[in-house]
């Protein structure tokens, strides 16, 4: 009865609550147990195969120790103002900011388009970082260093959180793998690690490339990745037709 009242049903309305399926079907909950309407069906979660990118500023905590909070926030916002257009300009979007880093996803149609958009973003991030560091040098401030991990795989996209406070976000093993790739850049001594899944989806032949094989914490299978000392090093690969 509460469910019927919640949708303004006329008195005497009855619910058909018994069916005999004759084939495959998909169901989803329309009402919560408290009688309130559930979130839109589209927000309940969907699975897509997309490229994602993790980025982190290297040594940021040590760099900003002892600085005024205002100065720390000001530097971070300047950095993101410089870097994020490289992501949005290639069709990506920031899923979330993570203190001195971010997670971006490339929802640009099929996985080939997503992979190539992520690779273009890497190149543009590299160029944007060089411009930003030149500005810091002119100001007499130390340059920033970053680590970037790029991976492609199945993701779950949906609104996650308490009702009314549930931003759309992504979860899944692909997210963990991208995060671990970014963390591994420090150990490998490079700026960027790009998984072979991204390269292959982008139509780039991996056989001639010198890929490294990595054991990533929390990831079931080994990941082969292209290691780039600088993000701008991806430019040569982007010249290869898709």
GROMACS .gro file of C-alpha atoms in nm:
model
  242
    1UNK     CA    1   0.000   0.000   0.000
    2UNK     CA    2   0.283   0.241   0.077
    3UNK     CA    3   0.427   0.174  -0.269
    4UNK     CA    4   0.095   0.253  -0.435
    5UNK     CA    5   0.052   0.572  -0.234
    6UNK     CA    6   0.409   0.675  -0.319
    7UNK     CA    7   0.323   0.690  -0.689
    8UNK     CA    8  -0.022   0.843  -0.639
    9UNK     CA    9  -0.214   0.534  -0.751
   10UNK     CA   10  -0.593   0.553  -0.743
   11UNK     CA   11  -0.784   0.369  -0.466
   12UNK     CA   12  -0.854   0.009  -0.557
   13UNK     CA   13  -0.542  -0.027  -0.772
   14UNK     CA   14  -0.388  -0.372  -0.748
   15UNK     CA   15  -0.037  -0.487  -0.826
   16UNK     CA   16   0.028  -0.786  -1.047
   17UNK     CA   17   0.289  -0.964  -0.838
   18UNK     CA   18   0.297  -1.308  -0.996
   19UNK     CA   19   0.434  -1.392  -1.340
   20UNK     CA   20   0.546  -1.700  -1.528
   21UNK     CA   21   0.850  -1.608  -1.739
   22UNK     CA   22   0.884  -1.795  -2.067
   23UNK     CA   23   1.228  -1.661  -2.159
   24UNK     CA   24   1.523  -1.453  -2.036
   25UNK     CA   25   1.432  -1.124  -1.872
   26UNK     CA   26   1.591  -0.838  -1.680
   27UNK     CA   27   1.440  -0.688  -1.367
   28UNK     CA   28   1.530  -0.393  -1.147
   29UNK     CA   29   1.391  -0.255  -0.824
   30UNK     CA   30   1.150   0.039  -0.862
   31UNK     CA   31   1.078   0.097  -0.493
   32UNK     CA   32   1.295   0.096  -0.185
   33UNK     CA   33   1.179  -0.101   0.120
   34UNK     CA   34   1.065   0.227   0.281
   35UNK     CA   35   0.827   0.289  -0.008
   36UNK     CA   36   1.029   0.572  -0.163
   37UNK     CA   37   1.114   0.560  -0.527
   38UNK     CA   38   1.447   0.407  -0.615
   39UNK     CA   39   1.714   0.592  -0.810
   40UNK     CA   40   1.681   0.607  -1.185
   41UNK     CA   41   1.752   0.274  -1.349
   42UNK     CA   42   2.040   0.425  -1.552
   43UNK     CA   43   2.220   0.516  -1.229
   44UNK     CA   44   2.209   0.163  -1.088
   45UNK     CA   45   2.529   0.064  -1.266
   46UNK     CA   46   2.647  -0.045  -1.607
   47UNK     CA   47   2.956  -0.221  -1.731
   48UNK     CA   48   3.176  -0.076  -2.004
   49UNK     CA   49   3.522  -0.146  -2.141
   50UNK     CA   50   3.707   0.185  -2.126
   51UNK     CA   51   4.049   0.341  -2.076
   52UNK     CA   52   4.127   0.520  -1.751
   53UNK     CA   53   4.420   0.725  -1.626
   54UNK     CA   54   4.566   0.776  -1.279
   55UNK     CA   55   4.792   1.076  -1.218
   56UNK     CA   56   4.981   1.171  -0.903
   57UNK     CA   57   5.231   1.443  -0.813
   58UNK     CA   58   5.558   1.286  -0.699
   59UNK     CA   59   5.685   1.381  -0.352
   60UNK     CA   60   5.416   1.641  -0.298
   61UNK     CA   61   5.381   1.582   0.077
   62UNK     CA   62   5.754   1.628   0.136
   63UNK     CA   63   5.759   1.933  -0.089
   64UNK     CA   64   5.479   2.111   0.094
   65UNK     CA   65   5.573   2.020   0.453
   66UNK     CA   66   5.588   2.341   0.654
   67UNK     CA   67   5.404   2.548   0.394
   68UNK     CA   68   5.090   2.743   0.477
   69UNK     CA   69   4.766   2.559   0.388
   70UNK     CA   70   4.671   2.840   0.150
   71UNK     CA   71   4.995   2.796  -0.044
   72UNK     CA   72   4.943   2.418  -0.073
   73UNK     CA   73   4.588   2.456  -0.203
   74UNK     CA   74   4.692   2.738  -0.436
   75UNK     CA   75   4.967   2.527  -0.594
   76UNK     CA   76   4.738   2.226  -0.639
   77UNK     CA   77   4.466   2.432  -0.803
   78UNK     CA   78   4.716   2.594  -1.039
   79UNK     CA   79   4.847   2.250  -1.129
   80UNK     CA   80   4.501   2.108  -1.199
   81UNK     CA   81   4.407   2.419  -1.398
   82UNK     CA   82   4.708   2.346  -1.619
   83UNK     CA   83   4.663   1.969  -1.651
   84UNK     CA   84   4.289   1.897  -1.663
   85UNK     CA   85   4.227   2.067  -2.002
   86UNK     CA   86   4.466   1.807  -2.148
   87UNK     CA   87   4.218   1.542  -2.032
   88UNK     CA   88   3.889   1.714  -2.115
   89UNK     CA   89   4.026   1.833  -2.447
   90UNK     CA   90   4.070   1.474  -2.565
   91UNK     CA   91   3.726   1.355  -2.457
   92UNK     CA   92   3.809   1.247  -2.103
   93UNK     CA   93   3.662   1.358  -1.772
   94UNK     CA   94   3.791   1.364  -1.417
   95UNK     CA   95   3.611   1.097  -1.217
   96UNK     CA   96   3.757   1.217  -0.889
   97UNK     CA   97   4.036   1.425  -0.740
   98UNK     CA   98   4.259   1.240  -0.496
   99UNK     CA   99   4.441   1.508  -0.300
  100UNK     CA  100   4.749   1.565  -0.515
  101UNK     CA  101   4.627   1.335  -0.791
  102UNK     CA  102   4.326   1.241  -1.000
  103UNK     CA  103   4.146   0.958  -1.177
  104UNK     CA  104   4.016   1.022  -1.529
  105UNK     CA  105   3.795   0.810  -1.755
  106UNK     CA  106   3.757   0.828  -2.133
  107UNK     CA  107   3.396   0.761  -2.237
  108UNK     CA  108   3.440   0.821  -2.608
  109UNK     CA  109   3.240   0.546  -2.773
  110UNK     CA  110   3.412   0.214  -2.834
  111UNK     CA  111   3.728   0.092  -2.665
  112UNK     CA  112   3.950   0.190  -2.960
  113UNK     CA  113   3.836   0.552  -2.940
  114UNK     CA  114   3.870   0.544  -2.562
  115UNK     CA  115   4.225   0.406  -2.577
  116UNK     CA  116   4.343   0.657  -2.835
  117UNK     CA  117   4.183   0.943  -2.640
  118UNK     CA  118   4.375   0.833  -2.330
  119UNK     CA  119   4.703   0.823  -2.524
  120UNK     CA  120   4.642   1.170  -2.666
  121UNK     CA  121   4.573   1.289  -2.313
  122UNK     CA  122   4.909   1.150  -2.198
  123UNK     CA  123   5.088   1.347  -2.468
  124UNK     CA  124   4.901   1.667  -2.384
  125UNK     CA  125   4.956   1.619  -2.011
  126UNK     CA  126   5.329   1.597  -2.083
  127UNK     CA  127   5.322   1.920  -2.283
  128UNK     CA  128   5.110   2.096  -2.021
  129UNK     CA  129   5.347   1.986  -1.744
  130UNK     CA  130   5.647   2.124  -1.932
  131UNK     CA  131   5.472   2.461  -1.970
  132UNK     CA  132   5.371   2.463  -1.603
  133UNK     CA  133   5.723   2.377  -1.488
  134UNK     CA  134   5.873   2.655  -1.700
  135UNK     CA  135   5.640   2.893  -1.519
  136UNK     CA  136   5.747   2.757  -1.180
  137UNK     CA  137   6.114   2.794  -1.277
  138UNK     CA  138   6.057   3.157  -1.372
  139UNK     CA  139   5.902   3.209  -1.028
  140UNK     CA  140   6.202   3.049  -0.858
  141UNK     CA  141   5.996   2.750  -0.742
  142UNK     CA  142   6.098   2.383  -0.779
  143UNK     CA  143   5.953   2.188  -1.070
  144UNK     CA  144   5.682   1.928  -1.022
  145UNK     CA  145   5.722   1.562  -1.116
  146UNK     CA  146   5.432   1.328  -1.187
  147UNK     CA  147   5.352   0.961  -1.228
  148UNK     CA  148   5.083   0.840  -1.471
  149UNK     CA  149   4.928   0.495  -1.508
  150UNK     CA  150   4.696   0.412  -1.798
  151UNK     CA  151   4.493   0.092  -1.828
  152UNK     CA  152   4.190  -0.038  -2.016
  153UNK     CA  153   3.934  -0.296  -1.912
  154UNK     CA  154   3.587  -0.363  -1.776
  155UNK     CA  155   3.454  -0.093  -1.545
  156UNK     CA  156   3.136  -0.059  -1.343
  157UNK     CA  157   2.991   0.292  -1.372
  158UNK     CA  158   2.714   0.404  -1.139
  159UNK     CA  159   2.600   0.632  -0.859
  160UNK     CA  160   2.765   0.503  -0.544
  161UNK     CA  161   2.690   0.639  -0.199
  162UNK     CA  162   2.403   0.733   0.031
  163UNK     CA  163   2.084   0.860  -0.131
  164UNK     CA  164   2.121   1.226  -0.219
  165UNK     CA  165   2.499   1.207  -0.186
  166UNK     CA  166   2.591   0.953  -0.452
  167UNK     CA  167   2.821   1.088  -0.723
  168UNK     CA  168   2.861   0.892  -1.042
  169UNK     CA  169   3.191   0.705  -1.027
  170UNK     CA  170   3.379   0.401  -1.155
  171UNK     CA  171   3.495   0.089  -0.972
  172UNK     CA  172   3.649  -0.246  -1.060
  173UNK     CA  173   3.977  -0.430  -1.099
  174UNK     CA  174   4.070  -0.203  -1.392
  175UNK     CA  175   4.072   0.095  -1.155
  176UNK     CA  176   4.300  -0.088  -0.913
  177UNK     CA  177   4.536  -0.191  -1.194
  178UNK     CA  178   4.564   0.166  -1.323
  179UNK     CA  179   4.634   0.289  -0.970
  180UNK     CA  180   4.905   0.026  -0.924
  181UNK     CA  181   5.061   0.116  -1.259
  182UNK     CA  182   5.084   0.478  -1.151
  183UNK     CA  183   5.244   0.377  -0.820
  184UNK     CA  184   5.490   0.152  -1.005
  185UNK     CA  185   5.624   0.443  -1.216
  186UNK     CA  186   5.833   0.552  -0.919
  187UNK     CA  187   5.990   0.207  -0.883
  188UNK     CA  188   6.056   0.172  -1.257
  189UNK     CA  189   6.192   0.527  -1.271
  190UNK     CA  190   5.964   0.662  -1.542
  191UNK     CA  191   5.687   0.918  -1.575
  192UNK     CA  192   5.429   0.695  -1.746
  193UNK     CA  193   5.330   0.327  -1.760
  194UNK     CA  194   5.073   0.226  -2.025
  195UNK     CA  195   4.933  -0.127  -2.027
  196UNK     CA  196   4.941  -0.337  -2.343
  197UNK     CA  197   4.559  -0.352  -2.325
  198UNK     CA  198   4.550   0.021  -2.402
  199UNK     CA  199   4.807  -0.003  -2.681
  200UNK     CA  200   4.637  -0.298  -2.851
  201UNK     CA  201   4.292  -0.137  -2.828
  202UNK     CA  202   4.439   0.177  -2.985
  203UNK     CA  203   4.563  -0.028  -3.281
  204UNK     CA  204   4.931   0.000  -3.191
  205UNK     CA  205   5.149  -0.303  -3.269
  206UNK     CA  206   5.314  -0.408  -2.943
  207UNK     CA  207   5.559  -0.668  -3.079
  208UNK     CA  208   5.832  -0.412  -3.169
  209UNK     CA  209   5.796  -0.233  -2.835
  210UNK     CA  210   6.011  -0.299  -2.530
  211UNK     CA  211   5.740  -0.376  -2.275
  212UNK     CA  212   5.801  -0.450  -1.908
  213UNK     CA  213   5.613  -0.726  -1.725
  214UNK     CA  214   5.482  -0.619  -1.386
  215UNK     CA  215   5.333  -0.791  -1.083
  216UNK     CA  216   5.083  -0.542  -0.945
  217UNK     CA  217   4.956  -0.575  -0.590
  218UNK     CA  218   4.592  -0.680  -0.581
  219UNK     CA  219   4.582  -0.762  -0.955
  220UNK     CA  220   4.541  -1.130  -1.042
  221UNK     CA  221   4.738  -1.144  -1.366
  222UNK     CA  222   5.071  -0.991  -1.463
  223UNK     CA  223   5.046  -0.672  -1.666
  224UNK     CA  224   5.273  -0.588  -1.959
  225UNK     CA  225   5.328  -0.217  -1.999
  226UNK     CA  226   5.513   0.041  -2.202
  227UNK     CA  227   5.741   0.254  -1.983
  228UNK     CA  228   5.794   0.615  -2.091
  229UNK     CA  229   6.056   0.831  -1.925
  230UNK     CA  230   5.850   1.135  -2.026
  231UNK     CA  231   5.481   1.160  -2.116
  232UNK     CA  232   5.564   1.345  -2.437
  233UNK     CA  233   5.740   1.028  -2.556
  234UNK     CA  234   5.403   0.890  -2.664
  235UNK     CA  235   5.393   1.129  -2.962
  236UNK     CA  236   5.576   0.887  -3.192
  237UNK     CA  237   5.325   0.608  -3.128
  238UNK     CA  238   5.029   0.837  -3.191
  239UNK     CA  239   5.153   0.889  -3.544
  240UNK     CA  240   5.060   0.525  -3.617
  241UNK     CA  241   4.717   0.508  -3.788
  242UNK     CA  242   4.442   0.338  -3.590
   0.00000   0.00000   0.00000
